[in-house]
Tab-separated table of C-alpha atoms and ligand atoms in Angstrom:
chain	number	residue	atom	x	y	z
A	1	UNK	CA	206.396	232.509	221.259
A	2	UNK	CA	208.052	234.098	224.304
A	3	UNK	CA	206.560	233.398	227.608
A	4	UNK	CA	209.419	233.163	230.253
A	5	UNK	CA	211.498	235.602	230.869
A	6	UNK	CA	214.116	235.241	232.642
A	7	UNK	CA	216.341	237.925	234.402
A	8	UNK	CA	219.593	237.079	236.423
A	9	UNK	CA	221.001	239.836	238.712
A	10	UNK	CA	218.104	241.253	240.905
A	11	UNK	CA	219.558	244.975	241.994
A	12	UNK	CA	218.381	248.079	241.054
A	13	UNK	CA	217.639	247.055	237.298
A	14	UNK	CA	216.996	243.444	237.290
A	15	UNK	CA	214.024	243.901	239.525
A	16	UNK	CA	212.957	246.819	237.826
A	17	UNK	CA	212.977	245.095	234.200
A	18	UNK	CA	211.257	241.918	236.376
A	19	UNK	CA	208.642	243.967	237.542
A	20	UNK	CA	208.228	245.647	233.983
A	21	UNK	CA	207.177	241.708	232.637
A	22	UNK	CA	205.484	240.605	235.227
A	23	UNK	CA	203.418	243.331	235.305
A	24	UNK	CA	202.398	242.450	231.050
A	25	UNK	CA	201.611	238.552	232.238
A	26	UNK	CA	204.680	236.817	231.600
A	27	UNK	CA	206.135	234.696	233.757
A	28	UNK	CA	209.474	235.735	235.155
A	29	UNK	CA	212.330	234.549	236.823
A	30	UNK	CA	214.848	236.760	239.191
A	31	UNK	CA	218.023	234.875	239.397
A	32	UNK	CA	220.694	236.223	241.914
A	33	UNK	CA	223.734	234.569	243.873
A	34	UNK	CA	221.556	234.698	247.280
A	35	UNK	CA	218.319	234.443	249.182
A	36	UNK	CA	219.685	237.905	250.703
A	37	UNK	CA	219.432	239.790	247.486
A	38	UNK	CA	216.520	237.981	245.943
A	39	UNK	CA	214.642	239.010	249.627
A	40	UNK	CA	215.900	242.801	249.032
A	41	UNK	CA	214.349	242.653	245.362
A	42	UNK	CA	211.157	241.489	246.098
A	43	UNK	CA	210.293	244.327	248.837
A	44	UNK	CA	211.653	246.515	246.459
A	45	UNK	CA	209.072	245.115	243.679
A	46	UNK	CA	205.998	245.160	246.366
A	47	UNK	CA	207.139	249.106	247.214
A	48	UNK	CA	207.530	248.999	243.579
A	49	UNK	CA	203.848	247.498	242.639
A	50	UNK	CA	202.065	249.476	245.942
A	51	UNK	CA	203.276	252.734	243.994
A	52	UNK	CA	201.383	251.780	240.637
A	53	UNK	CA	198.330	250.822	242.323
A	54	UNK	CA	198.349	253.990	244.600
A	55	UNK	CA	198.454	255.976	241.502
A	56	UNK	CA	196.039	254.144	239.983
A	57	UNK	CA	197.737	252.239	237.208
A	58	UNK	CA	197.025	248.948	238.114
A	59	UNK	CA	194.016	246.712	240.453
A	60	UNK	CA	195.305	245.248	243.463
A	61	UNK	CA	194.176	241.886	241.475
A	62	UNK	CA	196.530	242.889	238.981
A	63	UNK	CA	199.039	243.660	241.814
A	64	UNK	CA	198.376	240.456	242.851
A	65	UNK	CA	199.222	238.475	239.376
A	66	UNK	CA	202.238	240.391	238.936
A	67	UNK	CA	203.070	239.188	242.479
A	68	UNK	CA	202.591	235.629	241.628
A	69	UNK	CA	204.042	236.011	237.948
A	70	UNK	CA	207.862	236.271	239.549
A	71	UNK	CA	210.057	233.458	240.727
A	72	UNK	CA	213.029	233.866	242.524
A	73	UNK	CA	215.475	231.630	242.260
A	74	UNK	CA	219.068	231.211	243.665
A	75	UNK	CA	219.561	228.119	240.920
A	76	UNK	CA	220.938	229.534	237.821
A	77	UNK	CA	220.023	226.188	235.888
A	78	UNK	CA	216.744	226.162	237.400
A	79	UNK	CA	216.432	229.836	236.338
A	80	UNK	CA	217.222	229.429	232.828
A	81	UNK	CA	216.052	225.824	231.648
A	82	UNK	CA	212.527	226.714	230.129
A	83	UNK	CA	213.545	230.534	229.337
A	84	UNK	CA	212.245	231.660	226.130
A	85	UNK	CA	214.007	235.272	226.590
A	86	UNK	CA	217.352	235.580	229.187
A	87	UNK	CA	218.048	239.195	230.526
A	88	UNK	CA	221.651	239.702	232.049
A	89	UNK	CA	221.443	242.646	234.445
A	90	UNK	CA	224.432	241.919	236.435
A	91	UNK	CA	227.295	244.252	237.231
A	92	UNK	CA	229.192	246.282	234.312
A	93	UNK	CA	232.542	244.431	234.600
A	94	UNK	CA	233.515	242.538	231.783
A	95	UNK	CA	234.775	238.745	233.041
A	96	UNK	CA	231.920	238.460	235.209
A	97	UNK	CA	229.562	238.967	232.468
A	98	UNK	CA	231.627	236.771	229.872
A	99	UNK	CA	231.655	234.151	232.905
A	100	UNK	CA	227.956	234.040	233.035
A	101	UNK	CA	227.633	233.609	229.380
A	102	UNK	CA	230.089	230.977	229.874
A	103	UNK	CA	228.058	228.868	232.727
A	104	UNK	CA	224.466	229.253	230.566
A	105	UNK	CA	225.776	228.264	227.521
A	106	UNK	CA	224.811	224.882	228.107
A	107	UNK	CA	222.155	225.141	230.941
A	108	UNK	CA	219.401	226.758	228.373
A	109	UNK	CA	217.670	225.932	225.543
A	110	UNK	CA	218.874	226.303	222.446
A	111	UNK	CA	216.765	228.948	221.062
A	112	UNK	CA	216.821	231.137	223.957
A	113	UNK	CA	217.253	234.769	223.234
A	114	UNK	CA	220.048	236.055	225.032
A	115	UNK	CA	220.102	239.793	225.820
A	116	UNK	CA	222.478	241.980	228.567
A	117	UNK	CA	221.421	245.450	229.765
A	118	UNK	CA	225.270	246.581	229.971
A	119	UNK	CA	225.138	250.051	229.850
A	120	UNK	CA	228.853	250.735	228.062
A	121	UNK	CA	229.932	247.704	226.620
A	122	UNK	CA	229.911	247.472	223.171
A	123	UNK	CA	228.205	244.260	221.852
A	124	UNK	CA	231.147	243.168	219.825
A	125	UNK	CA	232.661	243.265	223.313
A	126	UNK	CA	229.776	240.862	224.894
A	127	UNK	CA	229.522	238.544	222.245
A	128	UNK	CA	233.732	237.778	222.197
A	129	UNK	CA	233.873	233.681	223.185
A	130	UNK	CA	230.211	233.047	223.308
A	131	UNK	CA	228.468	230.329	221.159
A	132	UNK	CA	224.985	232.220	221.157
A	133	UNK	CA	226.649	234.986	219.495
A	134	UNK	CA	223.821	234.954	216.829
A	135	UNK	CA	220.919	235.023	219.759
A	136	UNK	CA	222.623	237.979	221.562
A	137	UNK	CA	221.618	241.361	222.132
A	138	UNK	CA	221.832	244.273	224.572
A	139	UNK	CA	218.458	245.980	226.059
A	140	UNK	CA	219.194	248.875	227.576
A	141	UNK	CA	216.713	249.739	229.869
A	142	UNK	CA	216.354	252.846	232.063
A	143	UNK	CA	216.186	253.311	235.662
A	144	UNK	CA	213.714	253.249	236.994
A	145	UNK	CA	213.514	250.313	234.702
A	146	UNK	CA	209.784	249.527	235.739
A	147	UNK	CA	209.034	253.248	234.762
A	148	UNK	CA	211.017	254.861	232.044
A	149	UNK	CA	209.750	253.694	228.479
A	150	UNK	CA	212.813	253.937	226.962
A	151	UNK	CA	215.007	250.560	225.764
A	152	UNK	CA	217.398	251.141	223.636
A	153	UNK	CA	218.404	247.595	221.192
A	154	UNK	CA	222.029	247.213	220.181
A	155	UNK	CA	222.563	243.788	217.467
A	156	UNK	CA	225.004	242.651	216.408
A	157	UNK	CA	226.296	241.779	213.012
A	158	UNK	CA	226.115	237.771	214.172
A	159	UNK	CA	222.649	238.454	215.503
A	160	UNK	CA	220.070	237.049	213.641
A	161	UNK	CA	217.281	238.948	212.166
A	162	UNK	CA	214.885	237.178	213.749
A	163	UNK	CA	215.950	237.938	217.419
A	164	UNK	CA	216.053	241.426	216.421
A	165	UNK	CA	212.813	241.015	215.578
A	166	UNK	CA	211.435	239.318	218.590
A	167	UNK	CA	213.180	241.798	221.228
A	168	UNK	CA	211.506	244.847	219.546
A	169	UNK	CA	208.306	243.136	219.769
A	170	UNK	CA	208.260	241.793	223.378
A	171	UNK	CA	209.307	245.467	224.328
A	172	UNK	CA	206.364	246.853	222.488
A	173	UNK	CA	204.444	243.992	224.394
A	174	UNK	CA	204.880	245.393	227.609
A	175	UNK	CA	204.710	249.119	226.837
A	176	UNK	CA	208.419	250.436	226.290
A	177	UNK	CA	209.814	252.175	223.668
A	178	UNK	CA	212.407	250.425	222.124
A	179	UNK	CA	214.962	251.781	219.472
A	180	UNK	CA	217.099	250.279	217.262
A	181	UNK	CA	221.053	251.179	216.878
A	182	UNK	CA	221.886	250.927	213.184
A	183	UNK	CA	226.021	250.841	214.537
A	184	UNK	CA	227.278	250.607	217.173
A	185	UNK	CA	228.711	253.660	219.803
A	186	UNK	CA	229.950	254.181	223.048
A	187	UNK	CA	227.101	255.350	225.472
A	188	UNK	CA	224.472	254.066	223.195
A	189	UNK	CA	222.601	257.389	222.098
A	190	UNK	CA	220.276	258.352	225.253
A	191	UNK	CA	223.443	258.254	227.587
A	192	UNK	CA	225.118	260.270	224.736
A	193	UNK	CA	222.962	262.901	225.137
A	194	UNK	CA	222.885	263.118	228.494
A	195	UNK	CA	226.314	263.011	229.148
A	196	UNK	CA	226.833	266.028	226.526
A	197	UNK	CA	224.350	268.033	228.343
A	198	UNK	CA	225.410	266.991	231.746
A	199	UNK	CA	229.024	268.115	230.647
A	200	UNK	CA	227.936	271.517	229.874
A	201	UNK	CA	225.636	271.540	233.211
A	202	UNK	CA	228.930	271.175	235.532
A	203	UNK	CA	230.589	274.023	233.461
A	204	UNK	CA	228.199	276.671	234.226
A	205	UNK	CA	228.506	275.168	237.445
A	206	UNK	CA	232.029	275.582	237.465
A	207	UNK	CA	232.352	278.828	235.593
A	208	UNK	CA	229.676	280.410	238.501
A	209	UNK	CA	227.576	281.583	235.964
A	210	UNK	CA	224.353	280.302	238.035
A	211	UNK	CA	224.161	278.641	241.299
A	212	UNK	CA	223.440	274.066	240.925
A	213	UNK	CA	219.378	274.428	241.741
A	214	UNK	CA	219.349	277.170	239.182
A	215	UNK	CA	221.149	275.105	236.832
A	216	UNK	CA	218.823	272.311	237.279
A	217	UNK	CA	215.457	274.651	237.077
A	218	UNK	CA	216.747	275.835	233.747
A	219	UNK	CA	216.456	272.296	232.643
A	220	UNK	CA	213.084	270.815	234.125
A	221	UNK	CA	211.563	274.220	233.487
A	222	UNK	CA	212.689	274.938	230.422
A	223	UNK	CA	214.122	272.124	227.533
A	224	UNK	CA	213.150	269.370	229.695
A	225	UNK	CA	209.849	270.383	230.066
A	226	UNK	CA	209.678	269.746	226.272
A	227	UNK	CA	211.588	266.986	225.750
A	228	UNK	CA	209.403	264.277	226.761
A	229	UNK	CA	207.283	264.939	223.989
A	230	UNK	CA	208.874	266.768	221.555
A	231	UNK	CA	212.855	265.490	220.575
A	232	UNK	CA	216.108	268.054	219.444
A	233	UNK	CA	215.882	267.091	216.233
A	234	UNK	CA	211.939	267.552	216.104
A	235	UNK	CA	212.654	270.780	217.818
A	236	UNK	CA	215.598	272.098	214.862
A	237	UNK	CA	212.900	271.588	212.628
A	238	UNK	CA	210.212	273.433	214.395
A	239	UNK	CA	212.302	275.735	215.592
A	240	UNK	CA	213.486	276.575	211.825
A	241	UNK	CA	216.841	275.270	210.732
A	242	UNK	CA	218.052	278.680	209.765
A	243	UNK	CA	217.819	279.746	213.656
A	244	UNK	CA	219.291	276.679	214.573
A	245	UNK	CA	222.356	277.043	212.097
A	246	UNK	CA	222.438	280.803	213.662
A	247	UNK	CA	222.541	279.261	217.539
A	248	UNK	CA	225.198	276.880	216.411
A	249	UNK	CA	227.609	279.485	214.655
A	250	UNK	CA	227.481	281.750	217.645
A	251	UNK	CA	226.967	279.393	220.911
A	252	UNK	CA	228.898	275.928	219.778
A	253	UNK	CA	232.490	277.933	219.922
A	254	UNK	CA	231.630	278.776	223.833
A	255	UNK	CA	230.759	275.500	224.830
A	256	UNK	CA	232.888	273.233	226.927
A	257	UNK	CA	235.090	271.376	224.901
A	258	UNK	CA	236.934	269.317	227.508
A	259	UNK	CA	237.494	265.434	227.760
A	260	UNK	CA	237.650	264.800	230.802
A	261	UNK	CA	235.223	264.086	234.026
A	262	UNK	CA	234.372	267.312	235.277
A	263	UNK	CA	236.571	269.099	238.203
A	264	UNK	CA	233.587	269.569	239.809
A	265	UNK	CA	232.606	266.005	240.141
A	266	UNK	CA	236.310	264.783	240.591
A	267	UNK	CA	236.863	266.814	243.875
A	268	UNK	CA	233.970	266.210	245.870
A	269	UNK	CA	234.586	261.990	245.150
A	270	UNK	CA	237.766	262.272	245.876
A	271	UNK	CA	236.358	263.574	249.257
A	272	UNK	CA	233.630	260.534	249.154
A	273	UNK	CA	231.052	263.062	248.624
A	274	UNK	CA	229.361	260.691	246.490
A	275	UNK	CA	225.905	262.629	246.260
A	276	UNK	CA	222.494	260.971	247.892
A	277	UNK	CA	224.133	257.427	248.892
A	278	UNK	CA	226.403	259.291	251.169
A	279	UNK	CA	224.321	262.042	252.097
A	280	UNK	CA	226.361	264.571	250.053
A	281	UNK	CA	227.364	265.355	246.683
A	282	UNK	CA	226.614	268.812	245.416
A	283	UNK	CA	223.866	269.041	247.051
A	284	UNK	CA	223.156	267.567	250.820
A	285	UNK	CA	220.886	264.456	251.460
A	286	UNK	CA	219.482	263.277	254.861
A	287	UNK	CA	218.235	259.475	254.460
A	288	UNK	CA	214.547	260.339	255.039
A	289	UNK	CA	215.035	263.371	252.059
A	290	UNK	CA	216.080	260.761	249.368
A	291	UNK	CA	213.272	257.760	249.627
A	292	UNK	CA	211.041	261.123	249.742
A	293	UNK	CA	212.051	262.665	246.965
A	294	UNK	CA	212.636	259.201	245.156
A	295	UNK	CA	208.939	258.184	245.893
A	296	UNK	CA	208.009	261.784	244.644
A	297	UNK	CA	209.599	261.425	241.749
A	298	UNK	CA	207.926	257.977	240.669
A	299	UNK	CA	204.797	259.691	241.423
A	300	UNK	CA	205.445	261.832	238.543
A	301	UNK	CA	206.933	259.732	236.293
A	302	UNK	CA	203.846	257.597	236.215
A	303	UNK	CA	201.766	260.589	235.676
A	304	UNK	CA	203.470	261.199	232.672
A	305	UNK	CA	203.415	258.059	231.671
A	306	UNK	CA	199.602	258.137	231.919
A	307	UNK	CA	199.901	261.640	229.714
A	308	UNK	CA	202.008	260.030	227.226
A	309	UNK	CA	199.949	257.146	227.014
A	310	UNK	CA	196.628	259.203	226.440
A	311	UNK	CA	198.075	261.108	223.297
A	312	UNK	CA	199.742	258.194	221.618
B	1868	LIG	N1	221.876	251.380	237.692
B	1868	LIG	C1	221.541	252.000	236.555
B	1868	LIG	O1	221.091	253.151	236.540
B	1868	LIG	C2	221.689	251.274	235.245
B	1868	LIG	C3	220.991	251.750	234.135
B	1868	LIG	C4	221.053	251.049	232.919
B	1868	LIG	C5	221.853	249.917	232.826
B	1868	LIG	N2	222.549	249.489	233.914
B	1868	LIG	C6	223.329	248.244	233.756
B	1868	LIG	O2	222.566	247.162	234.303
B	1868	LIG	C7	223.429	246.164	234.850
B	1868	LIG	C8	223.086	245.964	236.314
B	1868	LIG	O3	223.226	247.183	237.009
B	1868	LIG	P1	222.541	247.442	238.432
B	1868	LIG	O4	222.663	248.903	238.692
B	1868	LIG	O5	221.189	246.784	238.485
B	1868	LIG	O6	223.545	246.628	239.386
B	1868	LIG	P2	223.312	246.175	240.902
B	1868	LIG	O7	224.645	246.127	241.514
B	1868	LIG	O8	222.233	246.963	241.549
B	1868	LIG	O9	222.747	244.672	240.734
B	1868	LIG	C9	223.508	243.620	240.212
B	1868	LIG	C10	223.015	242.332	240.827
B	1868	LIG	O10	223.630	241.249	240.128
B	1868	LIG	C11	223.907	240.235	241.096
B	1868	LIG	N3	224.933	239.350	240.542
B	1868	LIG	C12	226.276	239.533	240.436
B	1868	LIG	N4	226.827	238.493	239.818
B	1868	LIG	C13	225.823	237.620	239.519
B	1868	LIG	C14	225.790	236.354	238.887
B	1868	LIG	N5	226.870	235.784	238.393
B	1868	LIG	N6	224.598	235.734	238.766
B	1868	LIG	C15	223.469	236.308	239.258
B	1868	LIG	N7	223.446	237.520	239.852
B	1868	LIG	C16	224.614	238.162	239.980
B	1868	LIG	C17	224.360	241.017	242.329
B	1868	LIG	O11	224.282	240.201	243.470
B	1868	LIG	C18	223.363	242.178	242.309
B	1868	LIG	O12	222.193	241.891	243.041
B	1868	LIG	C19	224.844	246.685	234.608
B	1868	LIG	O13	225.307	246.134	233.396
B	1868	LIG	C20	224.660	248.196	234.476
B	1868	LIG	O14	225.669	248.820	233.724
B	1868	LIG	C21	222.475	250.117	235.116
């Protein structure tokens, strides 16, 4: 039975997977190297938790459980000694990640489940030197983790059935989404798809067939409009697969077929222009425009939410 969770690395997705437990009644830990960061996640969890009862998603009693349901704790042993389920949402580099895996090894329980929300590596990757191989697994949560349903589950083969088991369940338990990877692939499958569409996005963009807001319209208005509740491969089908072998023939040939980051994006951050967190990337930012638009767009990410969860 999994009742402590708990997750070490407290940025952007650590609190945000916290906040997504907490929020279900299990008791979580945030584990991060200082006081500093651990102070910086738990504003970000109250903005985070004001938001949801604002909209109307939660009680401020519940607010106030969820409050008291998270630890913080600078003490990695602490952190980890009575964890039933371990999240890893530190940074994507490689050692540091293997390190950790190193230090916990013997500072947990035995049967803890061990899971890492690495976006790119490749579990066989993870799992290289550690003894828990068989009680590993990646979650790959979405930011903003508290928000986005989505968690895609990547085993592997030393992962024991059970654990699979368990991980799909406790995401279920507190209201994501999770998939399961049959093999395993670079990019998982959501950023996959992105990153294919995204590709195409810059080369319009590129090309000058339509200026970057229009770009972006044609995708919230138009296939992203449908994608949160209906998927491509829902939509070939509806669609008719006849039409769909017809777009193929005649659009696939035109597409971008490059392999490389596009010259778009490698010129402006080669200039720093690293979009909202310095103010300008393809499009401009001032400060007070990005928590603005940020809050804006949690505001409708929870009403969907509430959509989705009405017709499921
Ligand atoms: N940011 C995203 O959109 C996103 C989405 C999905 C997955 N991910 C993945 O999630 C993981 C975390 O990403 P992030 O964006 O939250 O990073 P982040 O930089 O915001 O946060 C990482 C945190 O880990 C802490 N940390 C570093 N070493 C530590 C250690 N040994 N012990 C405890 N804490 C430690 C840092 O102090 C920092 O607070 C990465 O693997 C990343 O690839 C990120």
């Amino acid at each position: 039975m999994i009742r402590k969770i708990t997750i070490i690395g407290s940025g952007v997705m650590g609190s945000g997977i916290a906040l997504s437990f907490a929020r279900y009644g299990y008791k979580v830990v945030l584990n991060d190297l200082t006081e500093e960061y651990l102070e910086k996640a738990d504003k970000r969890i109250k903005a985070n938790l004001a938001l949801l009862v604002d909209e109307g998603v939660l009680t401020s009693s519940d607010r106030e459980e969820a409050t008291r349901a998270i630890t913080y704790q600078t003490d990695l042993g602490e952190a980890v000694k009575e964890s039933d389920f371990i999240i890893e949402a530190i940074p994507e580099v490689i050692e540091m990640k293997w390190e950790l895996y190193r230090k916990i090894e013997n500072l947990k329980k035995a049967d803890t489940i061990v899971a890492s929300n690495t976006s790119t590596f490749p579990i066989s990757r993870l799992v290289e030197n550690a003894s828990f191989a068989h009680q590993m697994i990646i979650t790959h949560f979405f930011n903003p983790g508290h928000l986005v349903p989505l968690v895609e589950i990547v085993k592997h083969e030393k992962t024991e059935e059970g654990v699979v088991e368990e991980t799909l369940n406790l995401m279920r338990k507190i209201g994501k989404a999770p998939i399961l990877l049959n093999k395993e692939i670079s990019g998982f499958i959501a950023n996959r798809l992105q990153t294919a569409l995204m590709k195409e996005a810059f080369y319009l963009l590129n090309e000058g067939v339509a200026s970057a807001a229009d770009i972006d319209t044609a995708v919230t208005a138009g296939p992203g409009f449908r994608w949160a509740f209906t998927g491509p491969i829902e939509i070939a089908d509806f669609g008719g697969l006849d039409t769909w072998q017809r777009v193929f023939e005649n659009v696939a040939p035109d597409l971008d077929q490059s392999t490389e980051a596009p010259n778009f994006i490698t010129h402006l951050v080669a200039k720093n222009k690293l979009g909202a967190k310095t103010g300008e990337g393809i499009f401009k930012y001032e400060d007070s425009v990005v928590s603005e638009k940020l809050n804006v767009r949690d505001r409708y990410f929870i009403q969907l939410a509430k959509v989705k969860a009405k017709g499921e």
